[in-house]
Each structure stands twice: as structure tokens, then as C-alpha cells.
Coordinates of C-alpha atoms and ligand atoms in Angstrom, one line a residue:
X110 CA 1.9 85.6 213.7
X111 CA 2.3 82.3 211.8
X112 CA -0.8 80.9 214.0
X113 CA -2.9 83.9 212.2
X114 CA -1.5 83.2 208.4
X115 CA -1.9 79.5 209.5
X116 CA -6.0 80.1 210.3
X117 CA -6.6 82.2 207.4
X118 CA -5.0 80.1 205.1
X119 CA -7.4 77.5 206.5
X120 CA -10.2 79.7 206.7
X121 CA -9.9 80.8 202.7
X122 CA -9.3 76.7 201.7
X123 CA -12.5 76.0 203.5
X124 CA -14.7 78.3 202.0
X125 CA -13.1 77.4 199.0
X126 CA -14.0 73.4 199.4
X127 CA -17.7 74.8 201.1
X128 CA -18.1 76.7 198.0
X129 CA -17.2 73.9 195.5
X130 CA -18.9 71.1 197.1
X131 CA -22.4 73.9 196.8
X132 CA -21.7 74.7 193.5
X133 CA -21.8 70.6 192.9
X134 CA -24.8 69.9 194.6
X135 CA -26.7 73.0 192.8
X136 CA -25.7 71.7 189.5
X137 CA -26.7 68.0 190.2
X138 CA -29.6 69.3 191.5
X139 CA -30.5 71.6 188.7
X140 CA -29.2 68.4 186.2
X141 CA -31.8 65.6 187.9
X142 CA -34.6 67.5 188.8
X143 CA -35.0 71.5 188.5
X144 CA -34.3 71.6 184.8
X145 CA -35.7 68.0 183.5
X146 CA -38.8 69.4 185.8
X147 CA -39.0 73.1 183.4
X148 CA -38.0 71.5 180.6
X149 CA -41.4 69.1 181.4
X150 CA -44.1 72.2 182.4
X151 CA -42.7 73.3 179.1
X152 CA -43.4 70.7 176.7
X153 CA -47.1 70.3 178.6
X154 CA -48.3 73.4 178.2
X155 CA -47.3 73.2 174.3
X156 CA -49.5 70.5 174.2
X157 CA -47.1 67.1 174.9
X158 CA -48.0 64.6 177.3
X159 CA -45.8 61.2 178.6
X160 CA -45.0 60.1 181.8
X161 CA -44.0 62.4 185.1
X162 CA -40.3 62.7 185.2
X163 CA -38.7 60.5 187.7
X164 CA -35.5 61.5 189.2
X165 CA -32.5 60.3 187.4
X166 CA -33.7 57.7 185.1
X167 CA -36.9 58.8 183.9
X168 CA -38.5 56.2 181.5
X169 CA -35.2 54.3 181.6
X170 CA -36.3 51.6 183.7
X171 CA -39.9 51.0 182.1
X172 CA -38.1 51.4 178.6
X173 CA -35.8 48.6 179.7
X174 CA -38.3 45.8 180.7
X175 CA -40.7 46.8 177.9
X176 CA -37.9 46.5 175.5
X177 CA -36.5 43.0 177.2
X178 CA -40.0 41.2 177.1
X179 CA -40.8 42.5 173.3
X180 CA -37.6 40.4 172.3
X181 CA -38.2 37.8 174.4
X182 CA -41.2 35.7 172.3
X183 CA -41.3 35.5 168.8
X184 CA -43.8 37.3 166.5
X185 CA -46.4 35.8 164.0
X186 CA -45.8 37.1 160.6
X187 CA -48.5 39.4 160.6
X188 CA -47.6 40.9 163.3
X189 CA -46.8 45.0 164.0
X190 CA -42.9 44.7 163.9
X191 CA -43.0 48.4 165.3
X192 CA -44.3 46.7 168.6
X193 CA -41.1 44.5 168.7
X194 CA -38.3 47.1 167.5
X195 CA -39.7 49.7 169.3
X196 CA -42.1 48.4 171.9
X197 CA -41.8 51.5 174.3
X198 CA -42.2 54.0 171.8
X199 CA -44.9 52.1 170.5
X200 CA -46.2 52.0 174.2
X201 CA -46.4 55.7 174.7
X202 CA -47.2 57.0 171.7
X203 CA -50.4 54.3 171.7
X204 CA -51.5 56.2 175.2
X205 CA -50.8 60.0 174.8
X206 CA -51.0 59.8 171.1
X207 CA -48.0 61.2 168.5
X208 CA -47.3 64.4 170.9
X209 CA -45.6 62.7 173.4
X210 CA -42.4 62.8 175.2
X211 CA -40.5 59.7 176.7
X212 CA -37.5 60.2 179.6
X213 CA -33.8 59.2 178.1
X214 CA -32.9 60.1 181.9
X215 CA -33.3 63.1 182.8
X216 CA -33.6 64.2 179.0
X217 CA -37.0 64.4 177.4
X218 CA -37.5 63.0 174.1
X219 CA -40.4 64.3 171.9
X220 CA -42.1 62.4 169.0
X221 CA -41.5 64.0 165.6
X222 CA -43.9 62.2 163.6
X223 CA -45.4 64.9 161.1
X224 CA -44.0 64.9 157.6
X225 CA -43.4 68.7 157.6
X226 CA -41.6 68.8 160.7
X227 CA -39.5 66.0 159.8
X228 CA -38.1 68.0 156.7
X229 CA -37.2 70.6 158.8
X230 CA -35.5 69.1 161.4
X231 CA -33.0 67.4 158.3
X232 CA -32.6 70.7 156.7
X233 CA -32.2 72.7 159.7
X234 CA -28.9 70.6 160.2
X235 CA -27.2 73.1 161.8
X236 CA -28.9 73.4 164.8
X237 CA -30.7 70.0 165.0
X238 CA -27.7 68.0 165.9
X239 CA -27.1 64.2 165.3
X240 CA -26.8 62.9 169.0
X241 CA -24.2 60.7 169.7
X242 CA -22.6 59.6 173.2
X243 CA -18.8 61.0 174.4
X244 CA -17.7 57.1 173.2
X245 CA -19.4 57.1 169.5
X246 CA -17.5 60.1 169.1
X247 CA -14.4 58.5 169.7
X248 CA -14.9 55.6 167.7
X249 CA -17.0 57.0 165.0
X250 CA -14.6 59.1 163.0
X251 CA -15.4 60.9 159.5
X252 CA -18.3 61.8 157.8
X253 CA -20.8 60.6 160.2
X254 CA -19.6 62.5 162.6
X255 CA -18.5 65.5 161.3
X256 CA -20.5 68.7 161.4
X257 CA -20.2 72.3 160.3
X258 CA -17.3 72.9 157.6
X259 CA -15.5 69.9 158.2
X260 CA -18.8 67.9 157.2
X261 CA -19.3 70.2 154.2
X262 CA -15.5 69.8 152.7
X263 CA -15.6 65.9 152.9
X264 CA -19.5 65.4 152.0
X265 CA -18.2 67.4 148.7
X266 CA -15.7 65.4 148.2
X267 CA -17.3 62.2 148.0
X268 CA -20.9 62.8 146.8
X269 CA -19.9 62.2 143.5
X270 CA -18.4 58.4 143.8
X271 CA -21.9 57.6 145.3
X272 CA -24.5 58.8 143.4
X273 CA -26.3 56.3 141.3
X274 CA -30.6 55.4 141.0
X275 CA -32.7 54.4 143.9
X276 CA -35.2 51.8 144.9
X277 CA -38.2 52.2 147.4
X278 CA -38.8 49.0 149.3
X279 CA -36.8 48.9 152.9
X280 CA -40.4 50.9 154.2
X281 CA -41.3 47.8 156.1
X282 CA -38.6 46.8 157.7
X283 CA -36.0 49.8 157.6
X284 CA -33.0 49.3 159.0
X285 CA -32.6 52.2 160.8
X286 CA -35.7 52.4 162.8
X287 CA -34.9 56.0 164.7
X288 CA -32.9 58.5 164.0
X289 CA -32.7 60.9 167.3
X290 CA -31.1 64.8 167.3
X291 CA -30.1 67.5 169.8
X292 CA -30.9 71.1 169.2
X293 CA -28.7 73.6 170.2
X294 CA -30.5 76.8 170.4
X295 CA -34.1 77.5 171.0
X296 CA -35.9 77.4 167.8
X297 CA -39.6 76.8 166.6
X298 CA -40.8 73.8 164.9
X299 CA -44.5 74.4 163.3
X300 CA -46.1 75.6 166.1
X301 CA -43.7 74.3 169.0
X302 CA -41.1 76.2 170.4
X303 CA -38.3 73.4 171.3
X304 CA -35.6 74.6 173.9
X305 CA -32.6 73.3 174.3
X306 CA -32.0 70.3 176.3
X307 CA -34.6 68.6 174.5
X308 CA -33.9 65.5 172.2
X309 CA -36.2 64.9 169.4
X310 CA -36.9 61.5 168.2
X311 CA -38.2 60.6 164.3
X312 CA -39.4 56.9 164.7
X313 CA -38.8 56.1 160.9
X314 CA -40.6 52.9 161.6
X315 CA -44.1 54.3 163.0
X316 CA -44.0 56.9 160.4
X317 CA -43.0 54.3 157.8
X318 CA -46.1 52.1 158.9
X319 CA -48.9 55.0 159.7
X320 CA -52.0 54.5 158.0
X321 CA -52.2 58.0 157.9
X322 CA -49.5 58.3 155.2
X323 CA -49.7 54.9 153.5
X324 CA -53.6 54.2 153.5
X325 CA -55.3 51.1 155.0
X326 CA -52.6 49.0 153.4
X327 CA -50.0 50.2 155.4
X328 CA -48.6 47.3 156.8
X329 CA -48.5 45.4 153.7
X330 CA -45.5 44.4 151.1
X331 CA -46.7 46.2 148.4
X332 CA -43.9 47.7 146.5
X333 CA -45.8 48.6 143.4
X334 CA -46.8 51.3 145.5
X335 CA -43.6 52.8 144.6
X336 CA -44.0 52.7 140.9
X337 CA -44.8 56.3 140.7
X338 CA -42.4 57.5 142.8
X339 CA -42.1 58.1 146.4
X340 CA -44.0 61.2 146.7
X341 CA -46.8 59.8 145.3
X342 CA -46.8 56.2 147.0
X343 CA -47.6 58.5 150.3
X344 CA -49.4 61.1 151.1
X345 CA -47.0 63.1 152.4
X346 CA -42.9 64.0 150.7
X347 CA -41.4 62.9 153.9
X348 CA -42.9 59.5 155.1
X349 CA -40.2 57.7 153.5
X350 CA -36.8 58.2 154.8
X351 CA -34.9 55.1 155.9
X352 CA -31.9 57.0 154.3
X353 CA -32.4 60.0 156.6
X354 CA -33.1 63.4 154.2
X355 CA -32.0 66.7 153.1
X356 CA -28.4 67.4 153.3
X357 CA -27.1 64.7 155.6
X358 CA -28.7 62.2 154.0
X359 CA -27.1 58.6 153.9
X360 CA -24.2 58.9 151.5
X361 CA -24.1 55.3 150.5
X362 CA -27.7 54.6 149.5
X363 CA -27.2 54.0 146.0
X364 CA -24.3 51.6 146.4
X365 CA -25.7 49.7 149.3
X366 CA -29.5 49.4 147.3
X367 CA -26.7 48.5 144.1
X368 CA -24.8 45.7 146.5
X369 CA -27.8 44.4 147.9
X370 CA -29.6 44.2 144.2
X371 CA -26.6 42.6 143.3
X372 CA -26.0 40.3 145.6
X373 CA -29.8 39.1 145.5
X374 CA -29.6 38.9 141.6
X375 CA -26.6 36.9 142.7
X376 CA -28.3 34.0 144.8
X377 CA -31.3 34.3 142.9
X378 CA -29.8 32.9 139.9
X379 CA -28.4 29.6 141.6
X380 CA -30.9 29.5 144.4
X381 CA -34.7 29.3 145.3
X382 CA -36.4 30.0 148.4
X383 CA -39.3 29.1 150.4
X384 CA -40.4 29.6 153.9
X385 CA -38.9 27.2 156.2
X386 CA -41.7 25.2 158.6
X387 CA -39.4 25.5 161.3
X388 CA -39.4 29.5 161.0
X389 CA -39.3 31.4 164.0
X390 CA -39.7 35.1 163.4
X391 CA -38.4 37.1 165.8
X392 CA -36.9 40.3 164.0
X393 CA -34.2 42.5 165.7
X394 CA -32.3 45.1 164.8
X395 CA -29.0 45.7 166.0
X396 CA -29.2 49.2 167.0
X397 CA -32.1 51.5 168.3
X398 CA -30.1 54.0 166.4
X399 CA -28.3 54.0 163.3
X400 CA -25.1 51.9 164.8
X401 CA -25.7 48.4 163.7
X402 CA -28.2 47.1 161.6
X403 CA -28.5 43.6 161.0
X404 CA -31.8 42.0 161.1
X405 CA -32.5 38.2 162.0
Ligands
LIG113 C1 -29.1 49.7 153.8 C2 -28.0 50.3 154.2 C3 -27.9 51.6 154.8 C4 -28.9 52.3 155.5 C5 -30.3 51.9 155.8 C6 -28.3 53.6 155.9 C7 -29.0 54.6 156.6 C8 -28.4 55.8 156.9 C9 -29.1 56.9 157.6 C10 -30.6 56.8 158.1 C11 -28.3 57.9 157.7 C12 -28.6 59.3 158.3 C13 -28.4 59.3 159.8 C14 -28.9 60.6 160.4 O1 -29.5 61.5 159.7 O2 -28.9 60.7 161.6 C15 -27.0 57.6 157.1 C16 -25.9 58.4 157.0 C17 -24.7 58.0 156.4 N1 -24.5 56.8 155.7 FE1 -25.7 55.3 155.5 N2 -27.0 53.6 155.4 C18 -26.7 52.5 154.8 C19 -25.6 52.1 154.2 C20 -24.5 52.9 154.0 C21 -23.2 52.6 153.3 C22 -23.0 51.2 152.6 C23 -22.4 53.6 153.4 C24 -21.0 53.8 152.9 C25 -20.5 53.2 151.8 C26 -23.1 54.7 154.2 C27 -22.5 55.9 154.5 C28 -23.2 56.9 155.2 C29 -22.6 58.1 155.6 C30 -21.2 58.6 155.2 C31 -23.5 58.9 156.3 C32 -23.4 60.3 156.9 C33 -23.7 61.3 155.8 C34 -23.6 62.7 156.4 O3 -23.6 62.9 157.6 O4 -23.5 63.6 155.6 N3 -24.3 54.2 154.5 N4 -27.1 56.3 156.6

């Protein structure tokens, strides 16, 4: 009798552990290659094109090196930054044109480079999600990471203390070079139907440095471009965004364009500057996201 109870017992913990272990292996399965591999017949018959998905990392590896040689030779100052900051991006979008997806893993990234879709994406805030990893979120607390009503409450609350006139010139070298998001739900963009699972990319910098925007004098310091306003320096409302847009737009705009006027105002008083002959310029910014920010 306690043989029997004995070998059933057994018999129901090893079904159990069989049953486990195959529910694992169907969901790694599904994670690395069944659903990246939908998710990819998907965005190519909507028109996108980039690499074939390879299991697990994708464009990781290629992202990687590309990224790792751009920074390692210095640039002439005439140079396409865009090919330095975002070298990979650049890279794709250069061979299957601004439809294009790139692999974060098994994740596909699309190219939002159209004005119109842009402003969507920041308005519809609610189900384009700001992406951040399980560690941002534990260090990045308040507004930046808030959503729904807890964003709401505390963006209230402080809009007030922050808001003050602008000033147009970070387009060539914004500090924020991509902003990325996460949608949550199925939802159509324009003519695209976006499902979930897919990241969306908006490479402020390649839109901030399109001809098509900005005319044949894109790539040039010119910021009495600005001197009617934004929306007419570009062809388009939303080519200019450094800040982001729309609701979740960078709180502290004003007083960081009011620090850095005053700081320049500052140094410009006691100081003059000229290009040194020994200048090496090699920009880099600190963070492919928002994160850091510093340029050298
Ligand atoms: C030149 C300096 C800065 C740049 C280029 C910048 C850029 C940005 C961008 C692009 C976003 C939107 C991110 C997204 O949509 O994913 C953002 C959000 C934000 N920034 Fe800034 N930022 C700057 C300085 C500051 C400063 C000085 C403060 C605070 C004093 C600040 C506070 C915030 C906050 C609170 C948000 C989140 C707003 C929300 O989610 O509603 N920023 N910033």
C-alpha cells in the first residue's frame, strides 16, 4: 500500500517537473524565434525591410562593432555626426531606406522618421510607452518614470515652476539623439498597423539633419533659420524635437536653455574663444538614450 502512494506520488511530481520543464522550452522558444520570426513576416509585408532575424541577438552583434569602430577615429569637422552617434542606424537606414527595422535582440525596432507619425506617437502617450530596462526603473524614480495618473498628478504640479521662453539651436547636435517606446496594444500608425512587441525608434538626430525637412542646408549652423519660429524653419511641425513633444515633453527645457544662456553669457563676458590647432573632434554622447548626455 505505501509502495502504490509511494509511485504515484512519484508519478504526479514527474509529470509535474515534465510539464514545467515543456512549458519552459515552449516559451523560450516562442521568445527567440517563433514570435521575433511573426513579428518579422509582419513588418515585411507592411512594407519594412532590415536584416533577417538571428536567433537571440539579432542585430546586436553587428550594432556593437559598427558602434565600437565609429568611436574609435576622430571625425573632420564637416563631417555627418549622425554617422558617429548613430553609426548603425545610420547603416541600415542608408540600405533599406527610412522603413526599416533593426534587431534589439529578439525585439524589432522600426524607424519612425515621418513628422506626422512622430506627433502621434508623443500624444498617444498612453499606449506608446517610454522603454526603460527592469534596472532604470529602479534607479530612475519620479517624473520620468511615472506613467498614467501618477505622471499626470506630479507633471501638474510642477509645470508651472518650469515654464519660461525657448531657444531653437541644439538641432545639430541634440543631446538626446533617440528617444525609443514600447506599445502596449495593437494600434495603427498612418498606414501601419504596429503590434505589440514592437519597439519604435525616433532618431531625433537623422530627423534633425534630413534634407528633406531642413533643405539643402541641413547640415549647417544656421540658427537664423529659427527666427521665425520652429514651424517655419522646417517643413514639417515635428522635425525639431530634442525636448521630446506633446504631453511628456522635457519638463526642464526652459530652465536648462535659461542655465546654459546663462552660464555662456557668463564666460563670454570674461572669456574668448578660438578653435584650438591641436583639436581633435571626436563627438560622443553619453547615452544612446536619454540617460546621460554629455558631449566631448
Ligand atoms: C539640454 C538639456 C536637456 C535635454 C536635451 C532634455 C531632453 C529631454 C527629453 C528628450 C525628454 C523626453 C524623453 C521622452 O519622451 O522619452 C525629457 C524629459 C524630461 N526631462 Fe529633460 N532634458 C534636458 C534637461 C532637463 C532638466 C535640466 C530637467 C529638470 C530640471 C529635465 C527634466 C525632465 C523631466 C522631468 C522629463 C520627463 C517629463 C515627463 O515624463 O512628463 N530635463 N527631457
Amino acid at each position: 500500500m505505501e509502495a502504490t502512494l509511494w509511485a504515484v506520488t512519484f508519478s504526479i511530481a514527474f509529470s509535474t517537473a515534465i510539464l514545467a520543464v515543456g512549458c519552459a522550452w515552449w516559451m523560450l522558444l516562442n521568445w527567440v524565434w517563433l514570435k521575433p520570426k511573426k513579428l518579422e513576416k509582419f513588418l515585411r509585408e507592411q512594407g519594412f525591410s532590415g536584416n533577417s532575424y538571428k536567433v537571440f541577438h539579432g542585430d546586436m552583434k553587428e550594432l556593437a562593432q559598427t558602434t565600437k569602430e565609429a568611436k574609435s577615429r576622430p571625425i573632420s569637422l564637416s563631417d555627418d555626426i549622425a554617422r558617429r552617434i548613430l553609426p548603425f542606424h545610420h547603416h541600415i537606414i542608408t540600405n533599406f531606406g527610412k522603413n526599416s527595422f533593426i534587431w534589439m535582440g529578439p525585439r524589432p525596432n522600426i524607424h519612425i522618421t515621418d513628422p506626422k507619425m512622430i506627433r502621434e506617437i508623443f500624444l498617444k502617450h498612453d499606449i506608446f510607452k517610454k522603454l526603460r530596462s527592469p534596472l532604470a526603473k529602479l534607479l530612475a524614480t519620479g517624473m520620468v518614470g511615472y506613467d498614467g495618473e501618477q505622471w499626470f498628478k506630479v507633471r501638474k504640479i510642477a509645470t508651472p515652476a518650469f515654464h519660461h521662453d525657448k531657444l531653437k539651436v541644439l538641432r545639430l547636435y541634440s543631446p538626446a539623439p533617440l528617444l525609443t517606446r514600447a506599445n502596449v496594444k495593437e494600434i495603427k500608425l498612418g498606414e501601419i498597423v504596429i503590434p505589440p512587441g514592437v519597439l519604435l525608434s525616433l532618431p531625433i538626430m537623422l530627423v534633425h539633419h534630413d534634407h528633406e525637412y531642413w533643405g539643402d542646408d541641413a547640415k549647417k549652423f544656421n540658427p537664423d533659420r529659427f527666427s521665425e519660429g520652429v514651424s517655419k524653419a522646417s517643413k514639417n511641425q515635428i522635425s525639431f524635437f530634442s525636448f521630446g513633444w506633446g504631453p511628456r515633453i522635457c519638463l526642464g527645457q526652459n530652465f536648462a536653455l535659461l542655465e546654459s544662456k546663462l552660464a555662456l553669457a557668463m564666460i563670454l563676458q570674461k572669456f574668448t574663444f578660438q578653435l584650438s590647432p591641436t583639436y581633435i573632434h571626436a563627438p560622443t554622447c553619453g547615452g544612446a538614450n536619454l540617460g546621460s548626455t554629455h558631449w566631448t
